[in-house]
Amino acid sequence: MKDIIEIRGARENNLKNISLTIPKHKLIVLTGVSGSGKSSIAMHTLQKECQRQYMESMGMVTDYLNKPNVDSITGLSPSISIGQHNNNRNPRSTVGTVTEIYTYLRVLYARLGERPCPSCERQVKPTFERQISLSTPDKESDQLLEEESDEEHIVECPFCQHKLPELTMAHFSFNKAQGACTSCGGLGFTSQIIQEAIFDEKLGVAQGGVKAWDTDFILSYYMDSLQSAAVHYGFEFDVHLPIKDYNEVQRTLLFYGVSSEPFQAMFPGKKPPKKVGEGKFEGIITTFQKKYHEALNDEESRKKWTSYFASQTCEACHGTRLKKESRVVTLDGASIVEVNEYALDELWDWLQRLHSKLSEEANVILQPILQDLTERIRRYLDIGLYYLTLSRSAVSLSGGEAQRLRIASLLGSGLTGVLYILDEPTTGLHPRDSYKLLAALKRLRDLGNTVLLIEHDVDVMEQADYIIDIGPKAGKDGGYIVGVGSPQELQRIPSSVTGPYLFTHTPYRGAPRRTKGNQSLVIKNASEHNLKKVTVSVPLHRFVAITGVSGSGKSTFLFDVVEQAIQQGRSDERVSGMEYISKMITVHQEPVGKISRSNIATYTDLFTMIRALYAGLPDAKRRKLRAKHFSFNTAGGRCEKCKGLGVLQMGMHFLPNVEVKCPSCNGKRFKKDVLEVKYQGYSISDMLDLTVEECLPLFEKHEEIRRKLELLIEVGLHYIKLGQPTSTLSGGEAQRMKLSRELGKNRGSHTLFLLDEPTTGLHPADVERLIAFLNKLVDQGHTVIAIEHHLDVICAADWIIDFGPAGGKSGGTIIAQGTPEEVQHVESSYTGQYLKERLSSGH
């Protein structure tokens, strides 16, 4: 068997017919500036061909299945790729459910839990007779994890003979009726509509009292419906009367509609109208509540509807998601609710204590479970996720945290001979935490696997066995191999873009520290999540870096405290200084879109202007083509075979669907007559295939288009194609895309920018350009506050606020604040320790 993977003649995307030999069973870093072709090699060539060859061996390949644009690849292994996006948007998912640790705990509580008898209130202990018959020492843990049957067994209180249902795993599941709180349905929170966000009760409906009815057509439509309903039920509905003066019947109609229980109770026996023209009206609040619940699992829709709702902790279960009967069951004195709030390192300690106290009978039943559970937790601890609590919502995990959870699960799989392809696994990690991840990746390698990382972290590159450097630049100027070898060898290769950054930690020297001005945003006694009554003064008109180890409270402080306070206009004794800020722009790491129809051109509104330009061309007018014909989202101009996607989905039964090029339009997305219309020699499909940088000279005379393209170039996205799906962007690219879109809008005189690790996905050479751009924003009079781990960015900041000392419950305190030169002398600060080393190396 070959110990190498050989790629010959790779031409995918911008790759320049490259040939490459990759050693197996090594830790390999694939690096290069943004857009140089790293993903084209790793994902679009290696991973794609691995998938194709596997399916071919299963007899599942059709003639249309896309083969990567490569002459040959030999020596391939089965591959597993792990990106950095957190795709779990289910509000019911938690760290405990995603890792299956909570499933193990449900078994422990169902088998060993004690509970008070509801009749005599004495503790009913577990009985082992039936459990021992169900559990034999040779049973594997996965057999024990299986849900019990629907058959209900009864146990008696030994003191008063009161009958109780035997505890099962379902009693501790917030996704099942037996365990879920009936008030919130197992979500832990209830949502109350914010009426002030929907109604201006000083106005009548006709004067704009319902804020969502913001066009004449919509307003007229609903006013007619309301008045028809009033006629149907025999009362008057004056659309000019202020809403605050409506009587109970009028308010109930407007708020809840004709089919609602409270309105029906006012007109017993009167059937509601079935047609809108006759007065069928759903009610504003009823409609909003329905839309909100429909949007819970949809990222874009949820953002729209959540602004009208205030979530509050469920009063019945106090946010625990479980019924009272489940919450009172204890094990070693702790309920499952309490254990669910433990961080992973605390859970480890609790399990060690529990194991030492188990009786011989309990050991017979649960030894396999406890062994698997402790081994599973150890893997998460080893990878630096000790601070995560089981109750933490999976939706709230960063892309890096979600990726590391998956890496930890792979460490327990025992697979060998696998090619692992990981996209920037150090994303979101403080330098102190990177070494734990690196140790885990080396263990994965030592199991007999090949670990290929797309990575820009210099510290990780220096620990690699082998580096492949792609460049020299981005887009059409990239796609070449500019250096390969060990880190030491790469450093000596003149053509390598990365080599000069290895083993030479000279800090980036940006603009001089800004010290003028005394305006500041003051936060007092912030206690959200793990914050310990944090009081801090954030200087304005500066570049401020928020630092600290993973889980120390950075995101909570910036987004749950600062962003929320400004968003809600909450200037009070806790937050002051908001009067200095005219506008706030927040750019998170969340993906900008998951649907294949969303691309760079559509997201930035460039496509609207470009379509209008094409529709105005003489050839388009002669063909009677309008702007809509140049859209792949609407019928008329798009290819109807693929509905404008350019690809067809091929079902693979038990495997994920595969995309194949549309045979009708050959992947061009449009009909032939639309493609024949050219602007400066380019069809609309050709235009979408150009990079931002390539497009700029074509639109020199079109100011609006040119300005948007220039902004994309300014934030370092010159290499991205206009038609690239937004779902393929890395977290850092997505963030810079959002930043460019926001910058295209009118900015206030003093804009506050809140950024979440803007250097994600950036090569050291690109980081320097980003720092210059952020400094430019501050020099224009704005404030930039960024969560950041990259030491060069931290060195370039005017001010640092460092959280710690550790993650989770051990974090939430400000360890140091000041200029980089001041923070480096704070011995208790991990950031300060790394800063001291970096700053001193520059002298």
PDB file of C-alpha atoms in Angstrom, residues 152-252:
ATOM      1  CA  GLU A 152     -45.300   1.013  32.140  1.00  0.00           C
ATOM      2  CA  HIS A 153     -44.152  -0.751  35.301  1.00  0.00           C
ATOM      3  CA  ILE A 154     -45.324   0.192  38.768  1.00  0.00           C
ATOM      4  CA  VAL A 155     -43.299   0.328  41.978  1.00  0.00           C
ATOM      5  CA  GLU A 156     -44.634   0.688  45.523  1.00  0.00           C
ATOM      6  CA  CYS A 157     -43.437   2.969  48.283  1.00  0.00           C
ATOM      7  CA  PRO A 158     -42.033   0.554  50.886  1.00  0.00           C
ATOM      8  CA  PHE A 159     -43.424   2.724  53.689  1.00  0.00           C
ATOM      9  CA  CYS A 160     -47.004   3.494  52.657  1.00  0.00           C
ATOM     10  CA  GLN A 161     -47.493   1.244  49.610  1.00  0.00           C
ATOM     11  CA  HIS A 162     -48.382   4.224  47.428  1.00  0.00           C
ATOM     12  CA  LYS A 163     -47.996   3.218  43.769  1.00  0.00           C
ATOM     13  CA  LEU A 164     -45.557   5.153  41.564  1.00  0.00           C
ATOM     14  CA  PRO A 165     -44.568   4.679  37.914  1.00  0.00           C
ATOM     15  CA  GLU A 166     -41.153   3.076  37.568  1.00  0.00           C
ATOM     16  CA  LEU A 167     -38.589   5.647  36.443  1.00  0.00           C
ATOM     17  CA  THR A 168     -37.507   5.403  32.808  1.00  0.00           C
ATOM     18  CA  MET A 169     -35.157   7.404  30.584  1.00  0.00           C
ATOM     19  CA  ALA A 170     -38.194   9.184  29.118  1.00  0.00           C
ATOM     20  CA  HIS A 171     -38.935  10.774  32.510  1.00  0.00           C
ATOM     21  CA  PHE A 172     -35.685  12.761  32.171  1.00  0.00           C
ATOM     22  CA  SER A 173     -36.073  13.782  28.524  1.00  0.00           C
ATOM     23  CA  PHE A 174     -37.314  17.281  27.752  1.00  0.00           C
ATOM     24  CA  ASN A 175     -38.168  16.038  24.253  1.00  0.00           C
ATOM     25  CA  LYS A 176     -40.704  13.462  25.472  1.00  0.00           C
ATOM     26  CA  ALA A 177     -44.117  13.957  27.025  1.00  0.00           C
ATOM     27  CA  GLN A 178     -43.199  11.915  30.139  1.00  0.00           C
ATOM     28  CA  GLY A 179     -40.443  14.379  31.090  1.00  0.00           C
ATOM     29  CA  ALA A 180     -41.047  17.700  29.327  1.00  0.00           C
ATOM     30  CA  CYS A 181     -42.464  20.632  31.260  1.00  0.00           C
ATOM     31  CA  THR A 182     -46.049  21.113  30.104  1.00  0.00           C
ATOM     32  CA  SER A 183     -45.872  24.921  30.278  1.00  0.00           C
ATOM     33  CA  CYS A 184     -42.958  25.473  27.885  1.00  0.00           C
ATOM     34  CA  GLY A 185     -42.981  22.132  26.064  1.00  0.00           C
ATOM     35  CA  GLY A 186     -39.442  21.346  27.175  1.00  0.00           C
ATOM     36  CA  LEU A 187     -37.838  24.531  25.782  1.00  0.00           C
ATOM     37  CA  GLY A 188     -37.106  26.122  29.154  1.00  0.00           C
ATOM     38  CA  PHE A 189     -38.463  29.497  28.102  1.00  0.00           C
ATOM     39  CA  THR A 190     -41.709  31.101  27.064  1.00  0.00           C
ATOM     40  CA  SER A 191     -42.027  33.948  24.592  1.00  0.00           C
ATOM     41  CA  GLN A 192     -44.116  37.011  25.274  1.00  0.00           C
ATOM     42  CA  ILE A 193     -45.007  39.360  22.453  1.00  0.00           C
ATOM     43  CA  ILE A 194     -43.726  42.951  22.785  1.00  0.00           C
ATOM     44  CA  GLN A 195     -46.859  44.913  21.973  1.00  0.00           C
ATOM     45  CA  GLU A 196     -44.971  48.230  21.819  1.00  0.00           C
ATOM     46  CA  ALA A 197     -42.920  46.834  18.907  1.00  0.00           C
ATOM     47  CA  ILE A 198     -46.097  46.101  16.925  1.00  0.00           C
ATOM     48  CA  PHE A 199     -48.578  48.799  17.921  1.00  0.00           C
ATOM     49  CA  ASP A 200     -48.453  52.541  18.428  1.00  0.00           C
ATOM     50  CA  GLU A 201     -51.629  52.759  20.533  1.00  0.00           C
ATOM     51  CA  LYS A 202     -51.726  56.564  20.410  1.00  0.00           C
ATOM     52  CA  LEU A 203     -52.651  56.230  16.728  1.00  0.00           C
ATOM     53  CA  GLY A 204     -55.613  54.727  14.972  1.00  0.00           C
ATOM     54  CA  VAL A 205     -55.180  51.812  12.566  1.00  0.00           C
ATOM     55  CA  ALA A 206     -55.646  54.183   9.613  1.00  0.00           C
ATOM     56  CA  GLN A 207     -52.898  56.493  10.910  1.00  0.00           C
ATOM     57  CA  GLY A 208     -50.285  53.721  11.255  1.00  0.00           C
ATOM     58  CA  GLY A 209     -51.190  52.265  14.650  1.00  0.00           C
ATOM     59  CA  VAL A 210     -50.146  48.800  13.390  1.00  0.00           C
ATOM     60  CA  LYS A 211     -46.462  49.291  12.508  1.00  0.00           C
ATOM     61  CA  ALA A 212     -46.206  46.187  10.301  1.00  0.00           C
ATOM     62  CA  TRP A 213     -48.891  47.515   7.944  1.00  0.00           C
ATOM     63  CA  ASP A 214     -46.443  49.870   6.299  1.00  0.00           C
ATOM     64  CA  THR A 215     -47.805  50.125   2.750  1.00  0.00           C
ATOM     65  CA  ASP A 216     -51.063  51.624   1.497  1.00  0.00           C
ATOM     66  CA  PHE A 217     -52.104  48.328  -0.101  1.00  0.00           C
ATOM     67  CA  ILE A 218     -51.559  46.233   3.057  1.00  0.00           C
ATOM     68  CA  LEU A 219     -53.238  48.839   5.257  1.00  0.00           C
ATOM     69  CA  SER A 220     -56.278  49.087   2.994  1.00  0.00           C
ATOM     70  CA  TYR A 221     -56.548  45.285   2.715  1.00  0.00           C
ATOM     71  CA  TYR A 222     -56.595  44.694   6.476  1.00  0.00           C
ATOM     72  CA  MET A 223     -58.825  47.687   7.303  1.00  0.00           C
ATOM     73  CA  ASP A 224     -61.462  46.310   4.908  1.00  0.00           C
ATOM     74  CA  SER A 225     -61.167  42.903   6.575  1.00  0.00           C
ATOM     75  CA  LEU A 226     -61.533  44.377  10.087  1.00  0.00           C
ATOM     76  CA  GLN A 227     -64.565  46.441   9.155  1.00  0.00           C
ATOM     77  CA  SER A 228     -66.166  43.442   7.410  1.00  0.00           C
ATOM     78  CA  ALA A 229     -65.657  41.408  10.581  1.00  0.00           C
ATOM     79  CA  ALA A 230     -67.278  44.136  12.671  1.00  0.00           C
ATOM     80  CA  VAL A 231     -70.295  44.174  10.328  1.00  0.00           C
ATOM     81  CA  HIS A 232     -70.516  40.355  10.522  1.00  0.00           C
ATOM     82  CA  TYR A 233     -70.689  40.503  14.317  1.00  0.00           C
ATOM     83  CA  GLY A 234     -72.792  43.655  14.530  1.00  0.00           C
ATOM     84  CA  PHE A 235     -70.495  46.245  16.124  1.00  0.00           C
ATOM     85  CA  GLU A 236     -68.597  49.290  14.901  1.00  0.00           C
ATOM     86  CA  PHE A 237     -64.834  49.293  14.262  1.00  0.00           C
ATOM     87  CA  ASP A 238     -63.542  52.844  13.820  1.00  0.00           C
ATOM     88  CA  VAL A 239     -60.130  52.656  12.104  1.00  0.00           C
ATOM     89  CA  HIS A 240     -59.439  56.310  13.008  1.00  0.00           C
ATOM     90  CA  LEU A 241     -59.956  55.879  16.761  1.00  0.00           C
ATOM     91  CA  PRO A 242     -56.664  55.539  18.722  1.00  0.00           C
ATOM     92  CA  ILE A 243     -56.052  51.881  19.563  1.00  0.00           C
ATOM     93  CA  LYS A 244     -55.728  52.735  23.269  1.00  0.00           C
ATOM     94  CA  ASP A 245     -59.405  53.848  23.240  1.00  0.00           C
ATOM     95  CA  TYR A 246     -60.794  50.608  21.781  1.00  0.00           C
ATOM     96  CA  ASN A 247     -63.215  48.645  23.947  1.00  0.00           C
ATOM     97  CA  GLU A 248     -62.565  45.003  24.849  1.00  0.00           C
ATOM     98  CA  VAL A 249     -64.375  43.583  21.798  1.00  0.00           C
ATOM     99  CA  GLN A 250     -62.505  45.831  19.347  1.00  0.00           C
ATOM    100  CA  ARG A 251     -59.127  45.104  20.960  1.00  0.00           C
ATOM    101  CA  THR A 252     -59.775  41.359  21.012  1.00  0.00           C
TER     102      THR A 252
END
